[in-house]
Short mmCIF file of C-alpha atoms in Angstrom, two decimals:
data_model
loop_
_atom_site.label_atom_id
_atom_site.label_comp_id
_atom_site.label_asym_id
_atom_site.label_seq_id
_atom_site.Cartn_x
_atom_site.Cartn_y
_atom_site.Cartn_z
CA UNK A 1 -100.14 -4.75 6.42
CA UNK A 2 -97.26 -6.76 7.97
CA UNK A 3 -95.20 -7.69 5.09
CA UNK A 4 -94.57 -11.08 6.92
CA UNK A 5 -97.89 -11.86 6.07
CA UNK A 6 -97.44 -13.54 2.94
CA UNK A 7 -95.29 -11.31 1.19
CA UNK A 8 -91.85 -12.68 0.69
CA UNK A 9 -88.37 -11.39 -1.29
CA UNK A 10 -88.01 -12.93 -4.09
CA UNK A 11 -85.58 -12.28 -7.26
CA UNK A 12 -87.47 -11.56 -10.82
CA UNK A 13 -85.82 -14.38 -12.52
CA UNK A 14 -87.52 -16.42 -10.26
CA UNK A 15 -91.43 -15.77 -11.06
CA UNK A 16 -90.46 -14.70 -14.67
CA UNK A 17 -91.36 -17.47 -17.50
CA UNK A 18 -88.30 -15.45 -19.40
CA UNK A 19 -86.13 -12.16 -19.20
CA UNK A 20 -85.09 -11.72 -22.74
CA UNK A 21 -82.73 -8.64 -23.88
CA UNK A 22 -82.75 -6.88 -26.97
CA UNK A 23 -80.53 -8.06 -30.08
CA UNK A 24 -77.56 -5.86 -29.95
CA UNK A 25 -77.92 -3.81 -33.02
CA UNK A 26 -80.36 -1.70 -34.50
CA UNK A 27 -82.57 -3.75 -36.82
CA UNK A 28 -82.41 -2.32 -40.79
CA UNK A 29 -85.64 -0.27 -40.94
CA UNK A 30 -87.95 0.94 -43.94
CA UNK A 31 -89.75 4.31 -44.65
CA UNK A 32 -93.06 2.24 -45.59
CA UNK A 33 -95.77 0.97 -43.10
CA UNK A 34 -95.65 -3.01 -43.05
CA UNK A 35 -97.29 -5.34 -40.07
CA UNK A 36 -93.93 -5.61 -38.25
CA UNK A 37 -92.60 -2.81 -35.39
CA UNK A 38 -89.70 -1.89 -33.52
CA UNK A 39 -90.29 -0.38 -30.40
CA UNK A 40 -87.93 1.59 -29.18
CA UNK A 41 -87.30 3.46 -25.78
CA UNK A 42 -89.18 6.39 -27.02
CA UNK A 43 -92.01 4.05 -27.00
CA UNK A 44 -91.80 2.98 -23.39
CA UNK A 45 -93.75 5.90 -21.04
CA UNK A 46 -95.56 5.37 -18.15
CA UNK A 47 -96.65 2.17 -18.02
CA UNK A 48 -97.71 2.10 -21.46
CA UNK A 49 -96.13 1.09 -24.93
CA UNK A 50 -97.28 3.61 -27.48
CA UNK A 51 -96.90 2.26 -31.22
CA UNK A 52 -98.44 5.36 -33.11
CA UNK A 53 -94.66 6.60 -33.73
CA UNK A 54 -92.51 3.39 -34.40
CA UNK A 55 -90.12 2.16 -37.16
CA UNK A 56 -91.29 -0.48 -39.38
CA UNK A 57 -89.10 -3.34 -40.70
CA UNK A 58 -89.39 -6.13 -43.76
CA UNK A 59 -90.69 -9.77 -42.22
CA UNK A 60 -87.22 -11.12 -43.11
CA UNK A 61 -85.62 -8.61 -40.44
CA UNK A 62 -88.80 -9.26 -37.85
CA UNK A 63 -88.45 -13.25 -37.68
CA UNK A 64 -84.52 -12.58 -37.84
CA UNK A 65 -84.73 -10.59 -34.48
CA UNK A 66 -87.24 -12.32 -32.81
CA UNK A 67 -85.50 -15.61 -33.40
CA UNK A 68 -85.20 -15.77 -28.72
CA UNK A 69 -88.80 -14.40 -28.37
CA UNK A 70 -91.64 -12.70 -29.52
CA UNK A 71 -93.37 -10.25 -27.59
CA UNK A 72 -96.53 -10.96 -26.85
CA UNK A 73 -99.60 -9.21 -25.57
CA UNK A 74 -98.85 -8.59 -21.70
CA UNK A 75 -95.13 -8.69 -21.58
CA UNK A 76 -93.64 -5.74 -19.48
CA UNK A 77 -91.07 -4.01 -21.59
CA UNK A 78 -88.28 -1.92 -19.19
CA UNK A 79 -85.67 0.55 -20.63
CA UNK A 80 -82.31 0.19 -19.50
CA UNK A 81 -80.40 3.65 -20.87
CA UNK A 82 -81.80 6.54 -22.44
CA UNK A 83 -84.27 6.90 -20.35
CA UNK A 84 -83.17 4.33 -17.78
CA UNK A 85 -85.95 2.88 -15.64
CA UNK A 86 -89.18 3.37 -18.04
CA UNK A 87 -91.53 0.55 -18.13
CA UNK A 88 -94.90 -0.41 -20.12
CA UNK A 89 -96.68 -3.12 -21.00
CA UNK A 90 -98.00 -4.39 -24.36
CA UNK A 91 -101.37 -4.24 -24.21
CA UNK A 92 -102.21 -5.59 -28.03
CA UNK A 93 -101.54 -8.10 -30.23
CA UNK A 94 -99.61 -6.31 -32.99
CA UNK A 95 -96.13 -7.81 -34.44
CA UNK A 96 -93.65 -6.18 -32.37
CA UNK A 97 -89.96 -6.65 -31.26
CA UNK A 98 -87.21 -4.88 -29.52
CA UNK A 99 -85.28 -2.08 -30.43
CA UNK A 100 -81.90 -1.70 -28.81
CA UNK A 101 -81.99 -1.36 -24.78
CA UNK A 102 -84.64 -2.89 -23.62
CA UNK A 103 -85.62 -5.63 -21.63
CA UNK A 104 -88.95 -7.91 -21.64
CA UNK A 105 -90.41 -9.35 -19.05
CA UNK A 106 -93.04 -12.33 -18.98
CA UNK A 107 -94.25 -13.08 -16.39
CA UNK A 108 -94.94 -17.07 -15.00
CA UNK A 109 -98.82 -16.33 -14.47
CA UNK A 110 -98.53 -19.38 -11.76
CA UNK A 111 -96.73 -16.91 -9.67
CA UNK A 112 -97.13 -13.21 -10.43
CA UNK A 113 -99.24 -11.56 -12.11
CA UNK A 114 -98.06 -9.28 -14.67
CA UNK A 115 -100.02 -6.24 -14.32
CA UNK A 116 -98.49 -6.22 -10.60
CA UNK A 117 -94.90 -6.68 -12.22
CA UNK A 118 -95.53 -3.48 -13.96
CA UNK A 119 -96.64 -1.77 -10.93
CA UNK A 120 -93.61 -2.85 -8.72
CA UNK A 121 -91.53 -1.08 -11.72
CA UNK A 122 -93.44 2.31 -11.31
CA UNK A 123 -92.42 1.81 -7.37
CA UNK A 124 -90.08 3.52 -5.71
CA UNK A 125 -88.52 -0.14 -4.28
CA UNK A 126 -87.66 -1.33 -8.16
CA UNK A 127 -86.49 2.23 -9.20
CA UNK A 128 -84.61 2.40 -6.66
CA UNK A 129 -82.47 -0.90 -7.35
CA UNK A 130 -82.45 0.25 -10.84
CA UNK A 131 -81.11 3.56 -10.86
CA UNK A 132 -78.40 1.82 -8.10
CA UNK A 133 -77.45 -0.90 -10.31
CA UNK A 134 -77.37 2.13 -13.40
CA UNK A 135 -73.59 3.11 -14.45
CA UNK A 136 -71.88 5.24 -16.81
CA UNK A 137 -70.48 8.21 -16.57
CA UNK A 138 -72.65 10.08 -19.13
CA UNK A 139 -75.81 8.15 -20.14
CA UNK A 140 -76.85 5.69 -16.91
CA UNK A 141 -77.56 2.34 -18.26
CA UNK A 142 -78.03 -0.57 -16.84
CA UNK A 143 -76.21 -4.34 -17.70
CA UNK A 144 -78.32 -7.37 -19.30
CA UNK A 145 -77.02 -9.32 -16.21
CA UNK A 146 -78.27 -6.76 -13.44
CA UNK A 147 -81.92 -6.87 -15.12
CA UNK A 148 -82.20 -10.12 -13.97
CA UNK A 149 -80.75 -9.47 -10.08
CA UNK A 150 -83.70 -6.95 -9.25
CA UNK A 151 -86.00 -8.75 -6.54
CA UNK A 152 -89.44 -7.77 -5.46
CA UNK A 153 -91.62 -7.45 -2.33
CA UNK A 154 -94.42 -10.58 -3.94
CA UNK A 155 -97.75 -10.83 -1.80
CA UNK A 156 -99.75 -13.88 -2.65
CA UNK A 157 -101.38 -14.39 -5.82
CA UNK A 158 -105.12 -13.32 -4.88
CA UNK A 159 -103.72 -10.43 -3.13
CA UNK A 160 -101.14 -9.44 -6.59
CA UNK A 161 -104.35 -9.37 -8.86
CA UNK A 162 -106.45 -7.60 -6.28
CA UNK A 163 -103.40 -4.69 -6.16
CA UNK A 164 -103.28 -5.10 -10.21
CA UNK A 165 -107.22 -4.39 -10.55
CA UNK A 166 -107.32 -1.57 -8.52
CA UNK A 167 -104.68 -0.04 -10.13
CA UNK A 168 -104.89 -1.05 -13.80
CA UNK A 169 -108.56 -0.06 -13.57
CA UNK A 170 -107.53 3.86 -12.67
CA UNK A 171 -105.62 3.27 -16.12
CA UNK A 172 -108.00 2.33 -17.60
CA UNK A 173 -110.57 4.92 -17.11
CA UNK A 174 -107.64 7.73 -17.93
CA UNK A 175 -106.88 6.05 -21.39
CA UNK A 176 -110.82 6.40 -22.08
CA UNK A 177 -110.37 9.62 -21.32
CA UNK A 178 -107.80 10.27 -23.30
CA UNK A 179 -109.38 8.61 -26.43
CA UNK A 180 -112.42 10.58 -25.52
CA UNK A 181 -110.45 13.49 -25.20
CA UNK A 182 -109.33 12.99 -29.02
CA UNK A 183 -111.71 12.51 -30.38
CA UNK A 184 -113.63 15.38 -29.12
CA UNK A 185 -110.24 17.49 -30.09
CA UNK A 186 -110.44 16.33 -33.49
CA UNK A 187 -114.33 17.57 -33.94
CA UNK A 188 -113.11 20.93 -32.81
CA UNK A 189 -110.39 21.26 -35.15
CA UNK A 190 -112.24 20.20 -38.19
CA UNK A 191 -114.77 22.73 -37.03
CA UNK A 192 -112.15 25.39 -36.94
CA UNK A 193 -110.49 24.28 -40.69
CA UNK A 194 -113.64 23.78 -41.96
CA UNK A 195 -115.01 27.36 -41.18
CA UNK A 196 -111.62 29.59 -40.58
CA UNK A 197 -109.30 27.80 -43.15
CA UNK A 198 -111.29 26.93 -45.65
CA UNK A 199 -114.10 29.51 -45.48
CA UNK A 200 -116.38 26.68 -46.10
CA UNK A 201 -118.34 28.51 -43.36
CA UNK A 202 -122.53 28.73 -42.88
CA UNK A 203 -124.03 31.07 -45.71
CA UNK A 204 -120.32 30.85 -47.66
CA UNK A 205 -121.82 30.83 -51.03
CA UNK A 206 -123.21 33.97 -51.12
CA UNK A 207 -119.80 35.63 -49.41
CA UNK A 208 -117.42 36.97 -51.93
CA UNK A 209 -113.74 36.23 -50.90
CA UNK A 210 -112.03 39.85 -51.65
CA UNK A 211 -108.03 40.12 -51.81
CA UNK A 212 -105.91 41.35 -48.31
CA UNK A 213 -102.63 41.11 -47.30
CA UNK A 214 -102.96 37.88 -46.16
CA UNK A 215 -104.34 36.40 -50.08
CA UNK A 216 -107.87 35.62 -50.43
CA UNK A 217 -110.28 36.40 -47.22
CA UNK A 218 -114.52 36.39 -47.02
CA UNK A 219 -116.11 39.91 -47.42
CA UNK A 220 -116.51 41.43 -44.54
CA UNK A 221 -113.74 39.57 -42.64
CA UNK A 222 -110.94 42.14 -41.04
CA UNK A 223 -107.40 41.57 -40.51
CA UNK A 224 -106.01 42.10 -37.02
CA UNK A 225 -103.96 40.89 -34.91
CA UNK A 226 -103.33 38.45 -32.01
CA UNK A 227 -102.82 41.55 -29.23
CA UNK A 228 -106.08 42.93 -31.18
CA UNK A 229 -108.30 40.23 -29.90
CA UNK A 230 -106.75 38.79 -27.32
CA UNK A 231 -106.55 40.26 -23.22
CA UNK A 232 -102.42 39.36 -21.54
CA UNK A 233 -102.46 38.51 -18.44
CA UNK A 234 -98.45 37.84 -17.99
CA UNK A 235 -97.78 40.35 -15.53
CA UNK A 236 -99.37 38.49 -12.77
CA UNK A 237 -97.24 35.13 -13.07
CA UNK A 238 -94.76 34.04 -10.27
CA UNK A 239 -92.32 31.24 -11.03
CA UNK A 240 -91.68 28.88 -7.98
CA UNK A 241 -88.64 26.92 -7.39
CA UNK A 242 -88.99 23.53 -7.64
CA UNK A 243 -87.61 23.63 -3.75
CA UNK A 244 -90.09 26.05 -3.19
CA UNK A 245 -93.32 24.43 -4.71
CA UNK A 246 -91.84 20.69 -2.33
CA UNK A 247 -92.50 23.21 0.64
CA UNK A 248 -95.83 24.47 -0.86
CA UNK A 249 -97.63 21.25 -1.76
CA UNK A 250 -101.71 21.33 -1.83
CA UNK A 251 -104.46 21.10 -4.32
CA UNK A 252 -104.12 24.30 -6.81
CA UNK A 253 -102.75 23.26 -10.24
CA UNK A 254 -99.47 24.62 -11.14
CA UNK A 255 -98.93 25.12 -15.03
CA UNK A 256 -95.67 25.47 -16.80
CA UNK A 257 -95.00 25.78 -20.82
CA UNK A 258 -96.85 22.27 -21.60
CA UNK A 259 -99.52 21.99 -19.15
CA UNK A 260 -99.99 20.54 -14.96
CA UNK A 261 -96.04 20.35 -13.56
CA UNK A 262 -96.86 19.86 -9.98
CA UNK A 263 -99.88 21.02 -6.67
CA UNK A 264 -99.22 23.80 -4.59
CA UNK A 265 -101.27 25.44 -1.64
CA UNK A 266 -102.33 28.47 -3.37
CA UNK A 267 -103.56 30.27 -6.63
CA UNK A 268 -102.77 33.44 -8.23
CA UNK A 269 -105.93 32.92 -10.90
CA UNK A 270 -109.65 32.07 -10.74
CA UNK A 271 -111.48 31.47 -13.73
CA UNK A 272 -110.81 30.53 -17.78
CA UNK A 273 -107.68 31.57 -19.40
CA UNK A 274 -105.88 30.65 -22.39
CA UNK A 275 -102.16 28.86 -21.98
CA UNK A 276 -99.87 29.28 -24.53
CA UNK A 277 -96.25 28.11 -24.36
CA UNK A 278 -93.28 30.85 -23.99
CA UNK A 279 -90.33 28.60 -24.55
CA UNK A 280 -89.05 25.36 -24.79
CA UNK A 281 -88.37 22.51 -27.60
CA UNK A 282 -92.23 21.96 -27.68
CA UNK A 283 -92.05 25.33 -29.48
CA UNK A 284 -90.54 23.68 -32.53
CA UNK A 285 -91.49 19.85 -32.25
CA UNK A 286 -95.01 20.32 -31.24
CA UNK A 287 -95.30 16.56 -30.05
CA UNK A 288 -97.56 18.37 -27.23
CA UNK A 289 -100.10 21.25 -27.29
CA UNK A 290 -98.67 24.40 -27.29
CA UNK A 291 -102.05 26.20 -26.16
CA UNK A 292 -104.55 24.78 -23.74
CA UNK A 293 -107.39 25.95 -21.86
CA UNK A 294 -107.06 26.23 -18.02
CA UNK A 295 -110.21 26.86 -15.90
CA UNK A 296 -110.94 27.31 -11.82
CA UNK A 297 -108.10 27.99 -8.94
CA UNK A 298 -104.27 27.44 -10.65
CA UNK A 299 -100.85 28.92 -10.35
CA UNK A 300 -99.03 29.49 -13.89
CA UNK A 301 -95.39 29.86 -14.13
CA UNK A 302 -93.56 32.49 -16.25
CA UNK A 303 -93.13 29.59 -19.26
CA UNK A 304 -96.71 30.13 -20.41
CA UNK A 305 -98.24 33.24 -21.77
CA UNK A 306 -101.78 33.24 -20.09
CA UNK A 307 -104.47 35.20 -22.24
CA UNK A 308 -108.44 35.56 -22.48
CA UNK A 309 -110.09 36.08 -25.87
CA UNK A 310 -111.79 39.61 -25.91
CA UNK A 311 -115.62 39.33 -27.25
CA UNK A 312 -116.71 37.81 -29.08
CA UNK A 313 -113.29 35.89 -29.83
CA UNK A 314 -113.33 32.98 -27.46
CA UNK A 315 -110.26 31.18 -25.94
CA UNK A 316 -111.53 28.30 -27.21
CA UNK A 317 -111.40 30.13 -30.68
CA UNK A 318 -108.08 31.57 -29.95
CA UNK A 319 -106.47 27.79 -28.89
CA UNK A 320 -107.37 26.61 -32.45
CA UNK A 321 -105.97 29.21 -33.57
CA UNK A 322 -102.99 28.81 -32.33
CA UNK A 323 -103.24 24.96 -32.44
CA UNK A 324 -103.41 25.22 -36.47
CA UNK A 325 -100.77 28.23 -37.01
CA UNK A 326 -97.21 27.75 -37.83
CA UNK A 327 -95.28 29.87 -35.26
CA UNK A 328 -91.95 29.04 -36.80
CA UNK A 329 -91.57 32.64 -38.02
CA UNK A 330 -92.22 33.60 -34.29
CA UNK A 331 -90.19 31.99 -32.73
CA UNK A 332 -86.38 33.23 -31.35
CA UNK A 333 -83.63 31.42 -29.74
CA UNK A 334 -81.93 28.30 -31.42
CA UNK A 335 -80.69 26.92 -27.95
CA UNK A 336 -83.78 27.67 -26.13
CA UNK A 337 -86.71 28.37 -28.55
CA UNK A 338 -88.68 31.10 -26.80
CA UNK A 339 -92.72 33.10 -28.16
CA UNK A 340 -92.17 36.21 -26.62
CA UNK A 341 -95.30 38.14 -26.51
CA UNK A 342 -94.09 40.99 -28.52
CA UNK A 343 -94.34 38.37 -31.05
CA UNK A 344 -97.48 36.94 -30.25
CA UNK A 345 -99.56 40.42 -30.23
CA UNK A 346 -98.36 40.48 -33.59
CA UNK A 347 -99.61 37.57 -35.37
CA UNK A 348 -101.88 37.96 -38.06
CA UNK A 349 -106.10 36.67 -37.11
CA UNK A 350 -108.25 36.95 -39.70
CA UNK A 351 -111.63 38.56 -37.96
CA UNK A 352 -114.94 37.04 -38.69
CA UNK A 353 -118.23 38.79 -38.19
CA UNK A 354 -119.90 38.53 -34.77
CA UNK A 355 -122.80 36.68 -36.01
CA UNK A 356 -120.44 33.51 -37.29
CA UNK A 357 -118.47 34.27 -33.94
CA UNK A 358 -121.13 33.25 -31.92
CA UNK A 359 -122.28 30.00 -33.54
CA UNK A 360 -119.04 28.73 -33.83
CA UNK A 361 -118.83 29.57 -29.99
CA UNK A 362 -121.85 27.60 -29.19
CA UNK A 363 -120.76 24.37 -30.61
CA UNK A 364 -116.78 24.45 -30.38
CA UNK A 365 -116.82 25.84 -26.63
CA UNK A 366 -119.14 22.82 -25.33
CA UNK A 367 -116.67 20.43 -27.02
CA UNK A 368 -113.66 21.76 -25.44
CA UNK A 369 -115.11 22.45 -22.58
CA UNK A 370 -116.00 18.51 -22.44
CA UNK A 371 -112.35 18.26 -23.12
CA UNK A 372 -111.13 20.19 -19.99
CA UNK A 373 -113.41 18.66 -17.74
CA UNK A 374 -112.24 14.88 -18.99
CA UNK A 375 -108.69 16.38 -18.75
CA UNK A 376 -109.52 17.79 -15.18
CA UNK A 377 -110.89 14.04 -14.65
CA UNK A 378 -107.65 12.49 -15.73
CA UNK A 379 -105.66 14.79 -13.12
CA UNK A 380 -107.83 13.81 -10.28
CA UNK A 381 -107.14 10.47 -11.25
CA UNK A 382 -103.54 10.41 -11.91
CA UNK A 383 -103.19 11.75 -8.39
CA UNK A 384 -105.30 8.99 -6.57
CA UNK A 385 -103.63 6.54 -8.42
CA UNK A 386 -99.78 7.71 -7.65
CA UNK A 387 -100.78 8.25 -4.34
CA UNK A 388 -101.85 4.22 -4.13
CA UNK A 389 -99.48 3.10 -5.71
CA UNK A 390 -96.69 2.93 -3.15
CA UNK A 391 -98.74 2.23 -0.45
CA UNK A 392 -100.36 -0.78 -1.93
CA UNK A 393 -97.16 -2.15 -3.66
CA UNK A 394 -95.19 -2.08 -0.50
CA UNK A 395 -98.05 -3.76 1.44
CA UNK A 396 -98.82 0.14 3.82
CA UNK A 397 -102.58 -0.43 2.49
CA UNK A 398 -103.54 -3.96 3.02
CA UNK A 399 -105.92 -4.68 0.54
CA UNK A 400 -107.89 -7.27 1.92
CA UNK A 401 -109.42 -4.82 4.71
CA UNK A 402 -109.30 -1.66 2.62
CA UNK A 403 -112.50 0.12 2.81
CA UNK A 404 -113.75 1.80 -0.96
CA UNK A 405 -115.97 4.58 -1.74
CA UNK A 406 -118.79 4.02 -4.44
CA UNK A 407 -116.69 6.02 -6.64
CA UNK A 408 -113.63 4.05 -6.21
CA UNK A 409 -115.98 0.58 -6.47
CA UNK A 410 -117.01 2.38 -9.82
CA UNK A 411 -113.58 2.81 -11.21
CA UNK A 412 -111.97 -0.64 -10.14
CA UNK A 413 -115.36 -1.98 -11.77
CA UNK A 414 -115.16 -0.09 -14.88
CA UNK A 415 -117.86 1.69 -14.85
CA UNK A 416 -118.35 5.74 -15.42
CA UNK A 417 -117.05 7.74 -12.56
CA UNK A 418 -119.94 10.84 -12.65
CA UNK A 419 -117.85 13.40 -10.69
CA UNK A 420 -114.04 12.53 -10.22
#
């Protein structure tokens, strides 16, 4: 599209109702849930403002920092240090107000549509002017002043909102997922307490629990370990260079310690394998799975172990397993936390019979395998989408002659994609 066309330069202030910067200090918080949240640039990923971890303040403090503005349901919220350059947008209508650097964004609806605002952020035009207008000479930050200097590349209205539906509804569909994905997660797990932890297992009340080293276990039940029932597959990894993987870019997954880091042009496995993390502050934090299942053509790095159950202990058996334990004990390394797999083989499991094996197998393997494939889903998307999103924000794809699949026409309409 010729960016003559409509599309004109304009500066932010100028199609923004208000640009409204945090109070500078940090509001006095409470250890106690109330109605009233400060989000802080931990919140701020991706497009998205995620309230499940926030700090909670009295309504004295809330109306006392909100005294300029209160956030509101569609503002665009942009970090300006530590991490400078996130954006999201609120999507609810839950009390909120700014923590200390950020910025929010609303948008004057008469001239820009927000949704497209917080796709011109995810661009590489606005990150660009950003990280140029960041300074410091240990954390980059950017001035209150500067966050109202950016300018953007503004199509007409129809064609903003047209750009903002296509887009949004690709986010859409992966937050489904995601809550999907949860859900589905959470079944597993209780399946796995439920049965492993608590030995509230089928046919329970007529197993006697008999002492071990481990305390009480069910009769019958043996003690091995980790190496015992599990197959290593380690020796096959190969680590690329970043460099290396930018000259090797194609359609294999490549896995490091916490899951998909990049796309390369080849594969070193073919089939299902368990990931578990080797090193890194995940080890200790856990804010992301430190075992997940990987299936098909992929490339793993050497910071995941890669394992297979041995029958008839599943992977999926052996990811709750290692989901629920508490590796602490395992762990080595207080600068860089590391799970070597001499330390892995030797982890205590706690062998059920093969009869209660298998039935847990049939029901917790078709939920996680509904997992992968909605996680598998979520990749496909993420990829279609940052491959639009450029193009359409800097007007390469004109959007009033752009030609959609059915599939696509089923995402930007919100309906079930059937194969992504």
């Amino acid at each position: 599209m010729s960016k003559t066309n409509g599309w004109q330069r304009v500066c932010i202030k100028d199609v923004c109702e208000s640009i409204i910067d945090c109070v500078n200090k940090t509001a006095p918080t409470v250890d106690y849930p109330t109605p009233y949240k400060m989000i802080r640039t931990t919140n701020v990923k991706a497009g998205w403002v995620h309230l499940s971890d926030v700090k909670y303040v009295t309504e004295e403090v809330f109306k006392t920092w909100t005294r300029r503005a209160v956030p509101q349901k569609g503002d665009v919220i942009l970090t300006r240090e530590a991490p400078l350059g996130e954006v999201g947008m609120l999507r609810g209508d839950e009390s909120v107000f700014l923590g200390q650097r950020l910025v929010q964004y609303r948008a004057d609806t008469s001239k820009l549509d927000n949704r497209f605002l917080l796709y011109c952020f995810q661009a590489d035009d606005l990150q660009g002017q950003i990280k140029a207008l960041g300074s410091g000479a240990t954390v980059e930050h950017m001035r209150v002043p500067d966050a109202e200097k950016l300018t953007l590349l503004l199509p007409p209205l129809p064609v903003q909102k047209r750009i903002a539906d296509i887009l949004s509804a690709y986010d859409d569909l992966i937050e489904n997922n995601t809550r999907r994905i949860k859900i589905l997660e959470e079944m597993a797990r209780s399946l796995y307490d439920e049965w492993f932890v608590k030995f509230r297992f089928p046919g329970h009340e007529q197993t006697k629990l008999i002492d071990s080293e481990l305390g009480l276990i069910p009769e019958g039940w043996e003690i091995k370990t980790f190496g015992d029932v599990s197959l290593n597959f380690d020796r096959k990894r190969i680590p690329l260079s970043s460099i290396q993987r930018s000259k090797r870019q194609g359609e294999y997954r490549y896995y490091g310690a916490s899951g998909v880091i990049d796309y390369i042009d080849d594969y070193i496995f073919d089939g299902k394998y368990l990931l578990i993390a080797e090193d890194g502050e995940n080890l200790n934090s856990r804010k992301l799975p430190i075992a997940f299942l990987a299936s098909g053509k992929f490339w793993v790095n050497n910071h995941a172990h890669i394992v297979q159950g041995k029958s008839p202990v599943s992977s999926e058996l052996l990811r709750l397993f290692m989901e629920a334990l508490d590796i602490s004990g395992y762990i080595t390394g207080a600068a860089q936390p590391k799970l070597s797999q001499s330390n892995l083989n030797r982890i205590p499991f706690i062998l059920p019979s093969e009869q209660l094996l298998n039935r847990f197998n049939e029901v917790a393997c078709q939920l996680l395998n509904q997992v992968e494939n909605l996680h598998r889903k979520n990749q496909n998307l993420q990829k279609t989408r940052d491959l639009l999103l450029p193009k359409l924000i800097s007007g390469e794809i004109d959007v009033e002659k752009l030609e959609v699949t059915e599939e696509e026409e089923a995402i930007i309409q919100g309906g079930e994609l059937v194969a992504v």
